[in-house]
Amino acid sequence: MKKVIQFSKFFPCAVVLSAVIIIAGVVSTATRGINFGLDFKPGMIEEIKIANTALEVTYSGTATVSLETSENGIDLVVSGIGEENRTESILYSEVKSVSELAARMNAVNGVSAHIKKEMALPAEGLFVNSGASKNLGEKPLSLFVADNESAVTADEIRDTLKAFDDVDVKTLGSDSERSFQIRMGVTGDEGKTIQADTNKALVEKFGADKVAFVKSDFIGAQFSQTLIRDSIILVLATLVLIFIYSAIRFHWDFALAAVIAIVHDSLIMVSFISFIQMEFSTTTLAAILTIIGYSINATVVILDRVRSDIKIIEAKSFKEVLNSALTSTLSRSVITTLTTLFAVLALFFFTTGTIHDFSLALTVGLISGCYSSIFIAGAFILAIRKNQKFVTVAASANISQFKSADDAE
């Protein structure tokens, strides 16, 4: 007969250890705080493209002419004194090259389009800097085309902006439509100043005719607080749904044990994040939710085995049943955790940035999830059912069956 490991002997030590870590995490969070990433605090978001200036457009007439770009083409909106109000639409499907586009624009009275780079028009068309005035005048308005042959990477953008604090750079889109999202934490009225300084640094590095600012937005403090609140609600709602599912499948105490185990894992991860001051971002939140799903799966397997063993094995107490079930599922729990860890550790050692942090948080969560499924959930169930009485029932197969008053329902 397979030797039964007496896991119950380690329950008190495990509970004390977890309590110490979580309390230390709470103290760390209260004194040092959580290093919230740009997803959760006020800041600036700007999208840029490393591009080529295809055209420079000016206007010398008396009317007002504004230039609007879209994915389908370019609109020249003419209004005001000396001209009939109208819109000249130039679709990309009608022109095949920059020179053909310039010829169509030059046909509008007073508009002058100077070719800077002759080339076939790309599928994504042309665009202008987000902060540039769309009203044409003597100052040239640059029309950019994405530089798909450029070897500029997100690391180069980060290096250019290393003098600024709290900067995160991500690559967006495929190679043919690559752009870079720059996020910076700002407070008060410094947003416009920092934006101007970062834009100046980028222009000095890559050239005024190579940097196109696609769009920019500012995230206010109220929005950041709302995002934090919604994230907390999301986690709490997940816990409630898991409790309802577990209560339907098992019994209320089993369901509560499962919820306690995943709350334990979440608190351990938050404590770890606070200890090392890892940036808490939406990626980190995704890691916590991933571990909640992983941990409940591991816990449900153990609880299902406990429920099954109550009915089929000979035992004098619930402690014996619980130790037997934990021993039976130990290899499954360990092997599942280790195989998942191999993939996560590969991400940890061979990636950088947010994926590196994601894998580190997952590593802590996986270890905690395996541990809590055995020791934390087990300790709670044993505390609730330690006085459960078993009644031997003769079975035709000469196997003693034990059934509690709860299972008689």
XYZ file of C-alpha atoms in Angstrom:
409
model
C 0.000 0.000 0.000
C 1.293 3.441 -0.890
C 2.619 5.388 2.051
C 0.379 8.279 3.040
C 2.208 11.560 3.648
C 0.983 13.331 6.785
C 0.482 16.763 5.247
C -1.718 17.803 8.158
C 1.342 18.009 10.423
C 2.641 20.927 8.362
C -0.625 22.869 8.219
C 0.070 25.080 11.288
C 3.566 26.017 10.053
C 2.221 26.728 6.550
C -0.539 28.979 7.887
C 1.920 30.918 10.067
C 4.386 31.289 7.161
C 1.690 32.582 4.821
C 0.353 34.952 7.466
C 3.833 36.404 8.056
C 4.443 36.957 4.323
C 1.028 38.537 3.747
C 1.271 40.789 6.812
C 4.750 41.869 5.722
C 3.287 42.574 2.280
C 0.509 44.680 3.765
C 3.052 46.654 5.795
C 5.243 47.114 2.709
C 2.266 48.282 0.682
C 1.212 50.721 3.411
C 4.704 52.183 3.870
C 6.308 51.920 0.429
C 3.181 51.706 -1.699
C 2.743 49.870 -4.980
C 4.769 50.917 -7.980
C 1.816 51.551 -10.270
C 2.693 51.561 -13.943
C 1.577 54.106 -16.483
C -1.645 52.149 -16.995
C -2.793 53.181 -13.531
C -1.637 56.772 -13.135
C -1.947 60.119 -14.903
C 0.235 60.474 -17.930
C 0.713 61.149 -21.601
C 0.257 58.676 -24.437
C 1.776 59.537 -27.783
C 2.026 57.462 -30.928
C 4.831 58.191 -33.360
C 6.070 56.749 -36.631
C 9.517 56.907 -38.115
C 8.520 58.222 -41.525
C 9.596 60.085 -44.646
C 8.269 63.476 -45.698
C 6.576 62.886 -49.040
C 5.039 66.310 -49.650
C 5.146 69.833 -48.242
C 1.921 71.768 -48.874
C 1.416 75.545 -48.702
C -1.416 77.953 -49.585
C -1.131 81.551 -50.783
C -4.749 82.534 -51.477
C -7.243 84.672 -49.547
C -9.624 81.870 -48.566
C -9.235 79.290 -45.815
C -8.084 75.850 -46.919
C -7.786 72.969 -44.461
C -6.300 69.576 -45.226
C -7.854 66.431 -43.769
C -6.403 62.936 -44.145
C -8.212 59.612 -43.869
C -7.514 55.995 -44.732
C -9.235 56.513 -48.092
C -7.653 59.761 -49.240
C -7.158 63.485 -48.702
C -9.790 66.233 -48.475
C -9.031 69.900 -49.180
C -11.835 71.933 -47.581
C -12.068 75.408 -49.159
C -14.106 78.168 -47.502
C -14.094 81.912 -46.887
C -13.432 85.002 -48.937
C -12.698 84.780 -52.650
C -13.587 81.130 -53.129
C -16.704 79.022 -53.399
C -17.170 76.768 -50.372
C -16.346 73.257 -51.479
C -14.409 70.110 -50.662
C -11.868 68.666 -53.084
C -11.552 64.955 -52.360
C -8.555 63.027 -53.698
C -8.915 59.278 -53.220
C -5.837 57.089 -52.991
C -7.513 54.734 -55.445
C -7.359 57.542 -58.046
C -3.656 58.354 -57.681
C -0.778 55.886 -57.773
C 2.235 57.999 -56.801
C 3.276 61.064 -54.835
C 3.703 63.061 -58.056
C 0.146 62.270 -59.187
C -1.160 63.297 -55.767
C 0.838 66.560 -55.939
C -0.587 67.320 -59.388
C -4.155 66.905 -58.116
C -3.466 69.174 -55.121
C -1.790 71.828 -57.284
C -4.980 71.987 -59.341
C -6.681 73.713 -56.393
C -6.268 77.484 -56.708
C -3.517 78.780 -54.405
C -2.367 75.355 -53.189
C 1.231 74.351 -53.832
C 2.447 70.807 -53.172
C 6.226 70.397 -53.230
C 7.493 66.841 -53.719
C 10.108 65.781 -51.132
C 10.208 62.079 -51.939
C 8.854 60.532 -55.126
C 7.433 57.065 -54.563
C 4.400 54.886 -55.112
C 1.672 55.588 -52.593
C 1.533 52.872 -49.905
C -1.707 51.145 -48.985
C -1.913 53.001 -45.652
C -1.700 56.386 -47.385
C -0.211 59.610 -45.966
C -0.605 61.311 -42.597
C 0.309 64.557 -40.835
C 1.643 65.363 -37.390
C -1.121 65.295 -34.791
C -0.188 68.679 -33.348
C 0.186 70.461 -36.684
C -2.425 72.949 -37.826
C -4.536 71.528 -40.623
C -5.158 74.999 -42.029
C -2.783 75.611 -44.922
C -0.706 78.769 -45.089
C 2.763 79.992 -45.954
C 4.337 77.606 -43.442
C 4.638 74.200 -45.142
C 2.481 71.356 -43.823
C 4.356 68.061 -44.120
C 2.630 64.934 -45.368
C 4.419 61.802 -44.198
C 4.627 58.275 -45.519
C 5.641 55.401 -43.231
C 9.283 54.359 -43.549
C 8.845 50.589 -43.795
C 12.529 50.069 -44.516
C 13.702 51.790 -41.350
C 15.535 49.631 -38.814
C 14.552 51.825 -35.852
C 13.468 49.741 -32.843
C 11.650 50.424 -29.589
C 14.992 50.144 -27.767
C 16.357 53.069 -29.789
C 13.313 55.159 -28.896
C 13.784 54.261 -25.197
C 17.466 55.171 -25.403
C 16.575 58.538 -26.943
C 14.178 59.277 -24.065
C 16.325 57.834 -21.247
C 16.780 61.314 -19.767
C 13.065 61.362 -18.896
C 11.564 59.493 -15.951
C 8.721 56.994 -16.138
C 8.868 56.229 -19.871
C 7.462 53.105 -21.504
C 7.771 52.389 -25.248
C 5.861 49.688 -27.111
C 5.904 48.658 -30.742
C 2.492 48.700 -32.427
C 1.454 47.018 -35.662
C 3.322 44.875 -38.157
C 6.482 45.864 -40.016
C 4.446 47.441 -42.808
C 2.496 49.653 -40.387
C 4.920 49.867 -37.468
C 4.523 52.691 -34.991
C 5.677 53.298 -31.430
C 3.508 54.089 -28.418
C 5.219 56.289 -25.828
C 3.695 56.473 -22.353
C 4.972 58.899 -19.729
C 3.798 59.661 -16.221
C 3.053 63.353 -15.716
C 1.348 65.400 -13.023
C -0.323 68.782 -12.968
C 0.365 71.184 -15.811
C 3.723 69.714 -16.809
C 2.207 67.500 -19.534
C 2.556 69.973 -22.417
C 6.093 70.894 -21.388
C 7.228 67.263 -21.187
C 5.553 66.481 -24.502
C 7.415 69.354 -26.170
C 10.720 68.221 -24.622
C 10.288 64.580 -25.665
C 9.274 65.584 -29.183
C 12.352 67.806 -29.406
C 14.590 64.922 -28.313
C 13.087 62.628 -30.951
C 13.446 65.238 -33.702
C 17.093 65.885 -32.739
C 17.802 62.155 -32.867
C 16.002 61.136 -36.066
C 15.423 64.438 -37.888
C 12.393 66.692 -38.290
C 11.518 65.115 -41.629
C 11.640 61.580 -40.193
C 9.428 61.766 -37.089
C 5.661 61.841 -37.485
C 3.499 62.308 -34.408
C 0.359 60.334 -35.208
C -1.691 61.138 -32.119
C -1.353 62.153 -28.488
C -3.630 61.960 -25.460
C -3.442 62.807 -21.778
C -4.838 60.525 -19.064
C -6.233 62.393 -16.066
C -5.984 61.344 -12.420
C -9.718 60.597 -12.251
C -9.481 58.114 -15.122
C -6.512 56.392 -13.465
C -8.422 56.033 -10.183
C -11.401 54.640 -12.074
C -9.157 52.050 -13.729
C -7.783 50.958 -10.331
C -11.311 50.686 -8.924
C -12.544 48.696 -11.920
C -9.576 46.318 -11.626
C -10.392 45.621 -7.971
C -14.045 45.022 -8.861
C -12.955 42.643 -11.634
C -10.894 40.530 -9.228
C -13.653 40.491 -6.574
C -16.278 39.511 -9.152
C -14.015 36.667 -10.284
C -13.751 35.397 -6.709
C -17.535 35.538 -6.226
C -18.183 33.574 -9.424
C -15.597 30.970 -8.443
C -17.217 30.589 -5.021
C -20.655 30.095 -6.601
C -19.282 27.481 -9.006
C -17.422 25.620 -6.254
C -20.427 25.711 -3.914
C -22.631 24.171 -6.620
C -20.092 21.481 -7.439
C -18.990 20.694 -3.873
C -20.095 22.010 -0.462
C -19.905 25.516 0.990
C -16.787 24.765 3.046
C -14.999 23.291 0.018
C -15.986 26.365 -2.003
C -14.747 28.720 0.711
C -11.472 26.776 0.943
C -10.947 27.236 -2.804
C -11.616 30.984 -2.576
C -9.299 31.337 0.431
C -6.550 29.570 -1.523
C -6.795 31.907 -4.519
C -7.115 35.006 -2.300
C -3.947 33.768 -0.599
C -2.194 33.478 -3.979
C -3.313 36.954 -5.031
C -2.068 38.484 -1.762
C 1.252 36.650 -2.045
C 1.742 38.026 -5.562
C 0.809 41.571 -4.491
C 3.181 41.257 -1.515
C 5.980 40.128 -3.813
C 5.280 42.999 -6.210
C 5.436 45.431 -3.278
C 8.639 43.878 -1.866
C 10.643 44.268 -5.088
C 8.714 47.344 -6.285
C 7.864 45.690 -9.587
C 5.797 47.917 -11.842
C 2.123 47.078 -11.431
C 0.522 47.324 -14.862
C -2.351 45.729 -16.744
C 0.114 42.960 -17.651
C 0.676 42.276 -13.943
C -3.078 42.253 -13.376
C -3.375 39.705 -16.185
C -0.778 37.551 -14.383
C -2.840 37.650 -11.177
C -6.014 36.640 -13.015
C -4.096 33.874 -14.793
C -2.896 32.493 -11.459
C -6.426 32.673 -10.036
C -7.587 30.427 -12.870
C -4.593 28.106 -12.528
C -4.907 27.850 -8.741
C -8.632 27.086 -8.732
C -8.055 24.297 -11.232
C -5.383 22.705 -9.013
C -7.556 23.125 -5.915
C -10.655 21.642 -7.560
C -8.692 18.503 -8.506
C -7.697 18.011 -4.867
C -11.182 18.755 -3.522
C -12.716 16.343 -5.994
C -10.357 13.621 -4.795
C -11.219 14.376 -1.150
C -14.945 14.121 -1.901
C -14.382 10.824 -3.716
C -12.160 9.332 -0.987
C -14.712 10.125 1.710
C -16.969 7.505 0.127
C -14.543 4.731 -0.747
C -11.645 4.450 1.710
C -11.503 3.174 5.251
C -10.668 5.920 7.722
C -11.295 6.844 11.304
C -11.173 10.603 10.789
C -11.399 13.261 8.119
C -7.678 13.969 8.642
C -6.836 10.506 7.302
C -9.049 11.020 4.257
C -7.521 14.426 3.563
C -3.921 13.180 3.877
C -4.710 10.255 1.571
C -6.270 12.532 -1.061
C -3.362 14.995 -0.909
C -0.861 12.146 -1.270
C -2.729 10.751 -4.280
C -2.791 14.095 -6.088
C 0.702 15.263 -5.082
C 2.484 13.967 -8.183
C -0.140 15.493 -10.456
C 0.129 18.883 -8.707
C 3.923 18.952 -8.797
C 4.290 17.732 -12.391
C 1.682 20.189 -13.684
C 3.381 23.073 -11.887
C 6.871 22.121 -13.085
C 5.892 21.708 -16.733
C 4.153 25.095 -16.694
C 7.152 26.640 -14.947
C 9.473 25.490 -17.733
C 7.571 27.601 -20.258
C 7.276 30.564 -17.888
C 10.971 30.486 -16.978
C 11.850 30.480 -20.675
C 9.945 33.756 -20.980
C 11.684 35.083 -17.873
C 15.223 34.400 -19.097
C 14.803 35.201 -22.786
C 12.518 38.252 -22.821
C 12.606 41.821 -21.541
C 10.149 44.532 -20.579
C 6.566 43.768 -19.613
C 6.747 40.107 -20.687
C 9.729 39.621 -18.352
C 7.735 41.071 -15.437
C 4.709 39.008 -16.450
C 6.731 35.794 -16.343
C 8.304 36.696 -12.978
C 4.869 37.308 -11.447
C 3.616 34.033 -12.956
C 6.577 32.133 -11.482
C 5.744 33.338 -7.978
C 2.049 32.662 -8.555
C 2.594 29.122 -9.851
C 4.664 28.155 -6.813
C 2.167 29.803 -4.478
C -0.757 28.136 -6.288
C 0.668 24.639 -5.870
C 1.484 25.348 -2.210
C -1.891 26.893 -1.326
C -3.908 24.117 -2.987
C -2.291 21.627 -0.617
C -1.575 23.477 2.602
C -3.915 26.491 2.755
C -7.076 24.916 1.320
C -6.296 21.683 3.185
C -5.781 23.471 6.500
C -9.104 25.291 6.208
C -11.105 22.173 5.307
C -9.510 20.225 8.139
C -10.326 23.007 10.605
C -13.982 22.899 9.519
C -14.363 19.104 9.333
C -11.949 17.856 11.995
C -14.864 16.565 14.108
C -16.663 14.904 11.216
C -17.924 11.436 12.191
C -17.654 8.440 9.847
C -20.055 5.536 9.787
C -18.930 2.201 8.321
C -21.296 0.822 5.726
C -20.845 -2.741 4.454
C -20.553 -2.892 0.687
C -21.002 -5.904 -1.555
C -17.358 -5.626 -2.632
C -16.266 -5.853 1.017
C -15.079 -2.221 0.924
C -15.979 -0.029 3.872
C -17.693 3.181 2.888
C -17.791 6.262 4.999
C -20.307 8.965 4.684
C -20.763 12.154 6.670
C -24.004 13.774 7.631
C -23.272 16.477 5.036
C -23.048 13.904 2.245
C -26.374 12.357 3.201
C -28.203 15.367 1.748
